[in-house]
PDB file of C-alpha atoms (C1' of nucleotides) in Angstrom:
ATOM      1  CA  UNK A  14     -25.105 -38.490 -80.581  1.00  0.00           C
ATOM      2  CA  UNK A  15     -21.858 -40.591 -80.325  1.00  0.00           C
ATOM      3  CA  UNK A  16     -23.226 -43.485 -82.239  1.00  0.00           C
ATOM      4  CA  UNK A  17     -24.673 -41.717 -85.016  1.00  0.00           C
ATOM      5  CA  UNK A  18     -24.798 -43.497 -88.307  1.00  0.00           C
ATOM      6  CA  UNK A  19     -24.765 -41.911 -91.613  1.00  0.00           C
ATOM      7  CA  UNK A  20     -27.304 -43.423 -93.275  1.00  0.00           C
ATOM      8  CA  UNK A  21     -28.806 -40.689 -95.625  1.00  0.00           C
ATOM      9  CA  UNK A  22     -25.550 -39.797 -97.327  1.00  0.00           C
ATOM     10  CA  UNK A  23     -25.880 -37.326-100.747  1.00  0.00           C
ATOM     11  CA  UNK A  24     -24.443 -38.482-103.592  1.00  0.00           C
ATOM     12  CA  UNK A  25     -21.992 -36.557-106.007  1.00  0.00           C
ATOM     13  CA  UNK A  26     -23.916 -33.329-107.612  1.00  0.00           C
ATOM     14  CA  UNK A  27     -21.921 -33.825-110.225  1.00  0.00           C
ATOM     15  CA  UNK A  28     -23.951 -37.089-111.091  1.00  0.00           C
ATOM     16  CA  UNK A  29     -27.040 -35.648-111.094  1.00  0.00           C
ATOM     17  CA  UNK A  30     -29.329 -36.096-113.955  1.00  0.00           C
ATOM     18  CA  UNK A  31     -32.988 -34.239-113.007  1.00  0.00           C
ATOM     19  CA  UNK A  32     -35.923 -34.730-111.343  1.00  0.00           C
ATOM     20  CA  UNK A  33     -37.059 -37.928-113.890  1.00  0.00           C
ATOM     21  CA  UNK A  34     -34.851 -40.609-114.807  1.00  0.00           C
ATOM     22  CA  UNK A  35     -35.472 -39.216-118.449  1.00  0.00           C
ATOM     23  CA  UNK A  36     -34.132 -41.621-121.559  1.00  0.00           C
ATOM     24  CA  UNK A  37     -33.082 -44.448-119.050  1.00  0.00           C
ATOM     25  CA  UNK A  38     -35.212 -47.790-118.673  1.00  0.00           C
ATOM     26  CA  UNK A  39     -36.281 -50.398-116.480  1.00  0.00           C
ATOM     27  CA  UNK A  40     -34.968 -53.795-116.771  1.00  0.00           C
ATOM     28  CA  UNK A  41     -37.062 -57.447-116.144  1.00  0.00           C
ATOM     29  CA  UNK A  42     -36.597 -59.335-113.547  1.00  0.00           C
ATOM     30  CA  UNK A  43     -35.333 -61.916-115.440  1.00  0.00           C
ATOM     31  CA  UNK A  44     -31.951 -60.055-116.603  1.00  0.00           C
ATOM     32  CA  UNK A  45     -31.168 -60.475-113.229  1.00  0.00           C
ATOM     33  CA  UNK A  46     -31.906 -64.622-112.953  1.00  0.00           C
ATOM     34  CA  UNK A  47     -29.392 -65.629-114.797  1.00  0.00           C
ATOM     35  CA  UNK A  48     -26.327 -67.235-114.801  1.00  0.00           C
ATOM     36  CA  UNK A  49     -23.878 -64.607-112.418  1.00  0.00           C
ATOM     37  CA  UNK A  50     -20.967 -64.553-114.788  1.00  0.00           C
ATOM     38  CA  UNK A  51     -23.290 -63.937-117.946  1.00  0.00           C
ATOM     39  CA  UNK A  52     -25.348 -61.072-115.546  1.00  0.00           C
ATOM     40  CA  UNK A  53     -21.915 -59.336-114.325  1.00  0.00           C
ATOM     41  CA  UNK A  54     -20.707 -58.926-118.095  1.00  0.00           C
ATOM     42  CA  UNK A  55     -24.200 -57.354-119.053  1.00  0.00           C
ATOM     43  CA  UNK A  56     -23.768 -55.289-116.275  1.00  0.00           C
ATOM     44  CA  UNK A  57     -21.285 -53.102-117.663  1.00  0.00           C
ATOM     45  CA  UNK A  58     -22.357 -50.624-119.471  1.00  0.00           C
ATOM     46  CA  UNK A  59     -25.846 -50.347-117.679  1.00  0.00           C
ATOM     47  CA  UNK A  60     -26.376 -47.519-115.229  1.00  0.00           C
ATOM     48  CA  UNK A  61     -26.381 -47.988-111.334  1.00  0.00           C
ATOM     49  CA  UNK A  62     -28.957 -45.172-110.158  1.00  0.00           C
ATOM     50  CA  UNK A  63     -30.032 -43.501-107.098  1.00  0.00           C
ATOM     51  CA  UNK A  64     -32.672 -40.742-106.022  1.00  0.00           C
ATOM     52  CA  UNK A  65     -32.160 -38.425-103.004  1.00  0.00           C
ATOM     53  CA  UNK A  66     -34.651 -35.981-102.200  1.00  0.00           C
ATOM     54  CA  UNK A  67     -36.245 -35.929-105.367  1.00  0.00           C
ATOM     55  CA  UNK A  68     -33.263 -36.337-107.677  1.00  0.00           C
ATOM     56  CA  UNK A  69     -31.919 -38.786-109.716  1.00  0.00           C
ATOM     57  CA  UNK A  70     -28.125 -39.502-109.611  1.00  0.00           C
ATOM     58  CA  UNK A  71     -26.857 -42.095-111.807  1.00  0.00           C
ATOM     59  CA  UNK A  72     -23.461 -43.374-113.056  1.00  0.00           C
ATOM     60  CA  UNK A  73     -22.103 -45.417-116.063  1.00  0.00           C
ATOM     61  CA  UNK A  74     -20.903 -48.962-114.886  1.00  0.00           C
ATOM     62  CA  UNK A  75     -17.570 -49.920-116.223  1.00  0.00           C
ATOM     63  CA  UNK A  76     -16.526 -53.137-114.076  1.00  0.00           C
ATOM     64  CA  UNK A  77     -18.273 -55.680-112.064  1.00  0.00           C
ATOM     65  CA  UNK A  78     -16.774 -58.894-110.579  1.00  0.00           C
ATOM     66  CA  UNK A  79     -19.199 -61.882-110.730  1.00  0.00           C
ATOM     67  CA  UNK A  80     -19.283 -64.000-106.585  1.00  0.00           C
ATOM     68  CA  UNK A  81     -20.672 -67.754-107.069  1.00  0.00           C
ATOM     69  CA  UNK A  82     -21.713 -68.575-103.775  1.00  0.00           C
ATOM     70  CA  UNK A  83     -21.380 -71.803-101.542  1.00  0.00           C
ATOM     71  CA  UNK A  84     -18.426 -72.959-103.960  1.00  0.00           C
ATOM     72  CA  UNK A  85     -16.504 -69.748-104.016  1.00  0.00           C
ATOM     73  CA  UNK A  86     -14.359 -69.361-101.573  1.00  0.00           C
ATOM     74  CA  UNK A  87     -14.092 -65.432-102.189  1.00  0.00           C
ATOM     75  CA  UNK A  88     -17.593 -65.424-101.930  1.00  0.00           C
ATOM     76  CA  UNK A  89     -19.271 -63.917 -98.399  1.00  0.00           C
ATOM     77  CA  UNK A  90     -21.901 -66.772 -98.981  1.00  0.00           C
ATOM     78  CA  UNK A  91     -18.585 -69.757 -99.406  1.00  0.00           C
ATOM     79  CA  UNK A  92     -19.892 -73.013 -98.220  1.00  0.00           C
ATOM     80  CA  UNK A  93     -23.602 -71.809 -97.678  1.00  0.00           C
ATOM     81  CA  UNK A  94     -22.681 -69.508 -94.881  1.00  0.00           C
ATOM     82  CA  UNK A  95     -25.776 -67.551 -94.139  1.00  0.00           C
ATOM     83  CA  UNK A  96     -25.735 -64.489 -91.068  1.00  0.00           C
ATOM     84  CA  UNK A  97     -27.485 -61.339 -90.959  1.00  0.00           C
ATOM     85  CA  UNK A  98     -25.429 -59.484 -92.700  1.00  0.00           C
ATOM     86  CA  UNK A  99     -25.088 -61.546 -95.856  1.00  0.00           C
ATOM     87  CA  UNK A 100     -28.723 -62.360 -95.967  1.00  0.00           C
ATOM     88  CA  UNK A 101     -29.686 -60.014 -98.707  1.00  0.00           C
ATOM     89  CA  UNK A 102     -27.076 -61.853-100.971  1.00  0.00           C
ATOM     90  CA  UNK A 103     -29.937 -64.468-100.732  1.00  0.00           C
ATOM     91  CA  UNK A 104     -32.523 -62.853-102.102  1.00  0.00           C
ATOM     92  CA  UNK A 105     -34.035 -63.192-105.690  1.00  0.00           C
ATOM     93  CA  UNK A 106     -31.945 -61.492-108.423  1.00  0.00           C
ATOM     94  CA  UNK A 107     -32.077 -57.825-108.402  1.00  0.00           C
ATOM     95  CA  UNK A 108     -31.528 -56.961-104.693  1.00  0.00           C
ATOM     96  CA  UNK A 109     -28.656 -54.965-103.527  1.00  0.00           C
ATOM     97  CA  UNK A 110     -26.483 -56.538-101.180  1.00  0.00           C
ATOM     98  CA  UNK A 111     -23.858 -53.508 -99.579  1.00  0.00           C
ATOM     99  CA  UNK A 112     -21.314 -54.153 -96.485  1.00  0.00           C
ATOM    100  CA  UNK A 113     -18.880 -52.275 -94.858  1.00  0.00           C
ATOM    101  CA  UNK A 114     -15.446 -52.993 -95.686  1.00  0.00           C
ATOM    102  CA  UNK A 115     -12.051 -52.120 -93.608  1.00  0.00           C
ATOM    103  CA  UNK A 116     -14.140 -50.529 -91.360  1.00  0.00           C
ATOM    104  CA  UNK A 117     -14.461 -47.368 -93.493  1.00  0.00           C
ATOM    105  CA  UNK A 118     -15.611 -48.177 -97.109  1.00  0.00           C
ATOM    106  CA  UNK A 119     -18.694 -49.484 -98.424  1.00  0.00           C
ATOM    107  CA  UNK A 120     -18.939 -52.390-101.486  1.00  0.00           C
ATOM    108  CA  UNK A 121     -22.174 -52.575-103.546  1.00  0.00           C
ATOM    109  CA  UNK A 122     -23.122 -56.159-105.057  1.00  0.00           C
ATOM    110  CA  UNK A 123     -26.545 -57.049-107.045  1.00  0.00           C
ATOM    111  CA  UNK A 124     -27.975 -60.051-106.459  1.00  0.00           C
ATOM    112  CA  UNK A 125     -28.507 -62.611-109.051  1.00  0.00           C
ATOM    113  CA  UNK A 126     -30.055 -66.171-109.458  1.00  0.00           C
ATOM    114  CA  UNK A 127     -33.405 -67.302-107.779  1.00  0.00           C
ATOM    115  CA  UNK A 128     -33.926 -66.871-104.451  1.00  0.00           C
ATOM    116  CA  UNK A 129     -31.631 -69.219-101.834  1.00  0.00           C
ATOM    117  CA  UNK A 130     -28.844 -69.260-104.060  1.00  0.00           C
ATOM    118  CA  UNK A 131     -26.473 -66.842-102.442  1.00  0.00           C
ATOM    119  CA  UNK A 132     -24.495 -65.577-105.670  1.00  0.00           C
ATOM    120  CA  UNK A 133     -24.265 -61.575-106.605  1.00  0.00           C
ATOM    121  CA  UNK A 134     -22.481 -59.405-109.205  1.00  0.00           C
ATOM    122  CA  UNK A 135     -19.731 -56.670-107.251  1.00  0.00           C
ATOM    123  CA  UNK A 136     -20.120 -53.166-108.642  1.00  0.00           C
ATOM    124  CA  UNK A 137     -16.110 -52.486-108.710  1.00  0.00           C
ATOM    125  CA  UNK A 138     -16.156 -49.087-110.817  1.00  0.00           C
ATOM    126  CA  UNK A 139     -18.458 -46.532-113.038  1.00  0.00           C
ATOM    127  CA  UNK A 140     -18.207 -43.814-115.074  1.00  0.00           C
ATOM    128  CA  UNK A 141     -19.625 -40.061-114.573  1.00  0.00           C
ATOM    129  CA  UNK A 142     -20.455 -37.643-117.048  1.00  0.00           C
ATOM    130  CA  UNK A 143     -17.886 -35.842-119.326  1.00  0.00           C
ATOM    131  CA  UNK A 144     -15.622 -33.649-117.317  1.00  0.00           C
ATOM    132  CA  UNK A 145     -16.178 -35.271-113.773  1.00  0.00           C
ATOM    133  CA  UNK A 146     -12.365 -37.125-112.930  1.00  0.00           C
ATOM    134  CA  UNK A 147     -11.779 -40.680-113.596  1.00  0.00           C
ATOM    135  CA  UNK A 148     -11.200 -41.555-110.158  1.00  0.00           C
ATOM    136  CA  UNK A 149     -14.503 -40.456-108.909  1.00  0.00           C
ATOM    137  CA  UNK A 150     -16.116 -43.892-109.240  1.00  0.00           C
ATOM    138  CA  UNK A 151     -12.759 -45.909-110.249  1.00  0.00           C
ATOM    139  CA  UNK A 152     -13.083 -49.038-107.337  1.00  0.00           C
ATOM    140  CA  UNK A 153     -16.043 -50.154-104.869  1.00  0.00           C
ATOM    141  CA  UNK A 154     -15.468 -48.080-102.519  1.00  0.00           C
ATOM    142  CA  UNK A 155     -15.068 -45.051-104.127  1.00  0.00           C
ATOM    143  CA  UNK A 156     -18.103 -45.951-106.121  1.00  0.00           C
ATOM    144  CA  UNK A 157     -20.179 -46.146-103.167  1.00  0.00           C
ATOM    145  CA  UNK A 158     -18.908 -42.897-101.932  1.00  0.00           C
ATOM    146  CA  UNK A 159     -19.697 -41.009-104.588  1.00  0.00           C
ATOM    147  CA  UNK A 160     -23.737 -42.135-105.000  1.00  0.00           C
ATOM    148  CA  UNK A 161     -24.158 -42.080-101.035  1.00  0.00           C
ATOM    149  CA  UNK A 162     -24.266 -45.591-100.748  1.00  0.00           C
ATOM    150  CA  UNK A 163     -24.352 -47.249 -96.962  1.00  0.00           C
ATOM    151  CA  UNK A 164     -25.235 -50.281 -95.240  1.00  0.00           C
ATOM    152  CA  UNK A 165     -28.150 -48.727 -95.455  1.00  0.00           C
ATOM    153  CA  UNK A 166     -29.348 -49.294 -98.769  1.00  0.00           C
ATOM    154  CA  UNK A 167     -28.433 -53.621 -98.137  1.00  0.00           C
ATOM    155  CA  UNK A 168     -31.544 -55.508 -98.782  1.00  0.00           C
ATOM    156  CA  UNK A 169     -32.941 -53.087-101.101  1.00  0.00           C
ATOM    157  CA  UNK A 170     -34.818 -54.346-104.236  1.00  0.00           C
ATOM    158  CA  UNK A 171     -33.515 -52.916-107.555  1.00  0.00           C
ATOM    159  CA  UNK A 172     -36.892 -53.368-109.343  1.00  0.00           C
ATOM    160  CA  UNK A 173     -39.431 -51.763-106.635  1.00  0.00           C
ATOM    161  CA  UNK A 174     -39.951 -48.583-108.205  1.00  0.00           C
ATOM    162  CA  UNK A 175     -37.668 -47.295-105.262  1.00  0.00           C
ATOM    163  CA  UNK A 176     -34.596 -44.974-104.985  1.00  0.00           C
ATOM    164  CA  UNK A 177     -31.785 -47.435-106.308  1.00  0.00           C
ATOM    165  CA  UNK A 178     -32.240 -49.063-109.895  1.00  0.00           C
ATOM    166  CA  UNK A 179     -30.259 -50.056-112.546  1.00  0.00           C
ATOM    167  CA  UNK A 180     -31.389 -48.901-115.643  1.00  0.00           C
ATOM    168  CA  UNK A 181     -30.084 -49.259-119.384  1.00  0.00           C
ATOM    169  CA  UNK A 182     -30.073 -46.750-122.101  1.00  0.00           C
ATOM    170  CA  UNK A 183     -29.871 -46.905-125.508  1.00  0.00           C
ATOM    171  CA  UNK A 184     -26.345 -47.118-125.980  1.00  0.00           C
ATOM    172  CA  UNK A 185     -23.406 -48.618-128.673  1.00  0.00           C
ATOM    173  CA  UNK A 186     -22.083 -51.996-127.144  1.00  0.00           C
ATOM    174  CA  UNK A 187     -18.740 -51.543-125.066  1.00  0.00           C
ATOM    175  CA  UNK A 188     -16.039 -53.978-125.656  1.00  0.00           C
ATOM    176  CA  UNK A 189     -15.276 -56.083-122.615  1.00  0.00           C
ATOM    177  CA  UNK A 190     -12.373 -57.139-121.124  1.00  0.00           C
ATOM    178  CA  UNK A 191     -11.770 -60.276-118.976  1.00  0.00           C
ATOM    179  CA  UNK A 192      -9.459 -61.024-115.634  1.00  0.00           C
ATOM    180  CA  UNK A 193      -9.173 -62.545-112.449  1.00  0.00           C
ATOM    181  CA  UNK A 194     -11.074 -60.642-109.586  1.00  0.00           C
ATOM    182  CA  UNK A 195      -9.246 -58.023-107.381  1.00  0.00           C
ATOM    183  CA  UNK A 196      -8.226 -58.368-103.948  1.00  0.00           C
ATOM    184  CA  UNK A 197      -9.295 -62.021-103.336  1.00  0.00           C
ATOM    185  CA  UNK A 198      -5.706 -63.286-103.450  1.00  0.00           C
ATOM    186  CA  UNK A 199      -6.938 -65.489-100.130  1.00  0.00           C
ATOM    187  CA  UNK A 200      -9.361 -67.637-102.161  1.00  0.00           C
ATOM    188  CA  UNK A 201      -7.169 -70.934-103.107  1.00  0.00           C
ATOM    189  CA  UNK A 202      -8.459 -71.884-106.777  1.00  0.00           C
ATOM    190  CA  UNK A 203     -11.088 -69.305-107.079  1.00  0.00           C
ATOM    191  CA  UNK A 204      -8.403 -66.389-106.946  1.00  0.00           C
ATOM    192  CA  UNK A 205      -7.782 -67.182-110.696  1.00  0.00           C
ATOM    193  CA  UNK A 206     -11.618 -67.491-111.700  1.00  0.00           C
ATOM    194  CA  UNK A 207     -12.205 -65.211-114.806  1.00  0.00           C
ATOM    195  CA  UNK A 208     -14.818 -63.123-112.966  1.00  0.00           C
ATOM    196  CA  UNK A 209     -14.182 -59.756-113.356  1.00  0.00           C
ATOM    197  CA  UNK A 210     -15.468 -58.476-116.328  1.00  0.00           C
ATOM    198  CA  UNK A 211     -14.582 -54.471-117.566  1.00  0.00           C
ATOM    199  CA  UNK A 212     -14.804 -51.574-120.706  1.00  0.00           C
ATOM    200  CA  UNK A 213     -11.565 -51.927-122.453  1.00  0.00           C
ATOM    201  CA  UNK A 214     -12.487 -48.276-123.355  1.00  0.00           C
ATOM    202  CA  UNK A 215     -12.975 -46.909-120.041  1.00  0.00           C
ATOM    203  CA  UNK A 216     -10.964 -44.611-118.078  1.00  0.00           C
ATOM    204  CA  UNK A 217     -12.374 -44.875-115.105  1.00  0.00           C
ATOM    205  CA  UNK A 218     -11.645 -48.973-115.039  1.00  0.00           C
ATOM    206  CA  UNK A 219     -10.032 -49.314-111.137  1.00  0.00           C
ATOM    207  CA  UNK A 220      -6.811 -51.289-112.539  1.00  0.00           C
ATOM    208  CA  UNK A 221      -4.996 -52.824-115.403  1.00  0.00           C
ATOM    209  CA  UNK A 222      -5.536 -56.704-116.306  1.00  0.00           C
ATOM    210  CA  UNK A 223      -3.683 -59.065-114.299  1.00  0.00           C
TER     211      UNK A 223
ATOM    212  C1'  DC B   3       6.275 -46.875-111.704  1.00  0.00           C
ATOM    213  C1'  DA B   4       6.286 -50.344-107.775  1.00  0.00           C
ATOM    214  C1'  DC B   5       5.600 -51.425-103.381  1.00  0.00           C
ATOM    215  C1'  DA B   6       4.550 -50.378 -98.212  1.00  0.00           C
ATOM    216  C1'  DT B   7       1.750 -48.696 -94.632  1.00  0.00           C
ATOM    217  C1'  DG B   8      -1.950 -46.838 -91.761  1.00  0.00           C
ATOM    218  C1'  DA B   9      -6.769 -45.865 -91.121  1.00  0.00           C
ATOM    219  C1'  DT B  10     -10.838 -47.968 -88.684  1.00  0.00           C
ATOM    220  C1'  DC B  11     -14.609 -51.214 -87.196  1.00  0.00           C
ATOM    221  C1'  DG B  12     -18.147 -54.688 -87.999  1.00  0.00           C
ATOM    222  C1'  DC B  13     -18.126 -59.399 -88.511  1.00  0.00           C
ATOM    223  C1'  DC B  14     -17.058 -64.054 -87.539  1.00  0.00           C
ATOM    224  C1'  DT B  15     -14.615 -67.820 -85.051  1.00  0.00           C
TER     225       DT B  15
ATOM    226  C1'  DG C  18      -8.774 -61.412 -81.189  1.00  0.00           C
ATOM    227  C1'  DG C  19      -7.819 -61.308 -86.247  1.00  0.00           C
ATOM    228  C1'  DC C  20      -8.864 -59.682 -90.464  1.00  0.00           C
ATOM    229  C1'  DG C  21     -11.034 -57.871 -94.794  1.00  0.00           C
ATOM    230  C1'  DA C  22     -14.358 -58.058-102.409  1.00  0.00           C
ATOM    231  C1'  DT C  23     -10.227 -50.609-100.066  1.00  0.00           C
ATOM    232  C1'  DC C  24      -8.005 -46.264-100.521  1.00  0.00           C
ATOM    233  C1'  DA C  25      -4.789 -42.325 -99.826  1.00  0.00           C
ATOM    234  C1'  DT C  26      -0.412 -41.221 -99.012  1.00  0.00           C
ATOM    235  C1'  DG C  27       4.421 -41.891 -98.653  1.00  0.00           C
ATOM    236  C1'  DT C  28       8.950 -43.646-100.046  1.00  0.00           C
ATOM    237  C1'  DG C  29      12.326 -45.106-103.408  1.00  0.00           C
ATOM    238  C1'  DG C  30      13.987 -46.046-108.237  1.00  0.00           C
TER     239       DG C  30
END
DNA sequence: CACATGATCGCCT
DNA sequence: GGCGATCATGTGG
């Protein structure tokens, strides 16, 4: 098999939570068709989930970075560009949109806004339970890693009783930093866009303010 | 702590 | 053909 794909990756064990997503809840469709910025702050705190054969994973989010579409030029979707493998990014809110990135990591976005719009909210870091490192879900990629998440999962609708959802939980109200995004130093204006949004409490937050 | 570099490949021009 | 919404590792202060 020389072109093999992994596309049924496990997550962390360490992130398991049981056979029922027990104390965590669904969230409307509508959370998710709103305004990206507004969606990408609510984000943290909520939990990004995942089952694989027959068990629930699931991870605290701690820092998201809100894309805006045709008028952001750090956006995959800039200027209404549309191809095959951004199409999920136009979707109605609560899709996942995942690509590969330098060839070897994978970056998880949910989509927001009506359908045709083209804007999504980047999953840049989370939070495992007590004892599991910091680092384990500290920036997309390594987020992705650790809950098995591939190409694979791209297109995938976060509200279809399927095996990715976000879910919230009854939890106190984290405090939430503000910054430019991370890594999109080639996007002219939008580079210093206050999208990235983060737990001023968290540990597992991917880098300080800039 | 602050850089600097290499890995590795799908995507887009 | 060039490069990226990254990360691990290495060097130097």
């Amino acid at each position: 098999m020389k072109n093999a794909r992994k596309t049924d990756v496990a997550p962390d064990a360490r992130l398991a939570i049981g056979r029922e997503p027990t104390g965590f809840r669904e969230l409307p469709r509508s959370f998710f068709l709103r305004d990206t910025a507004a969606v990408a702050r609510d984000l943290v705190g909520l939990w990004f989930a995942r089952r694989h054969e027959g068990i629930w994973y699931a991870a605290r989010i701690v820092e998201t970075e809100a894309y805006l579409g045709s008028i952001d030029a750090a956006a995959h979707t800039w200027r209404g560009r549309r191809t095959t493998r951004v199409e999920p990014m136009y979707k109605v809110g609560g899709h996942l949109y995942v690509f590969l990135i330098y060839g070897m990591y994978h970056c998880a976005n949910v989509v927001t806004c009506p359908a045709e719009i083209g804007e999504a909210v980047l999953l840049r870091a989370a939070e495992g339970p007590q004892g599991t490192p910091s680092k384990l879900l500290s920036g997309p990629g390594r987020l992705c890693t650790a809950l098995g998440i591939t190409v694979a999962f791209s297109g995938a609708d976060l509200l279809a009783e399927g095996d990715v959802r976000i879910f919230r939980r009854s939890t106190s109200a984290a405090s939430i930093g503000v910054s430019a995004r991370i890594g999109v130093d080639y996007a002219g204006e939008a580079k210093d866009w206050p999208l990235r949004f983060f737990d001023l409490d968290s540990p597992a937050v991917s880098r300080k303010s800039r």
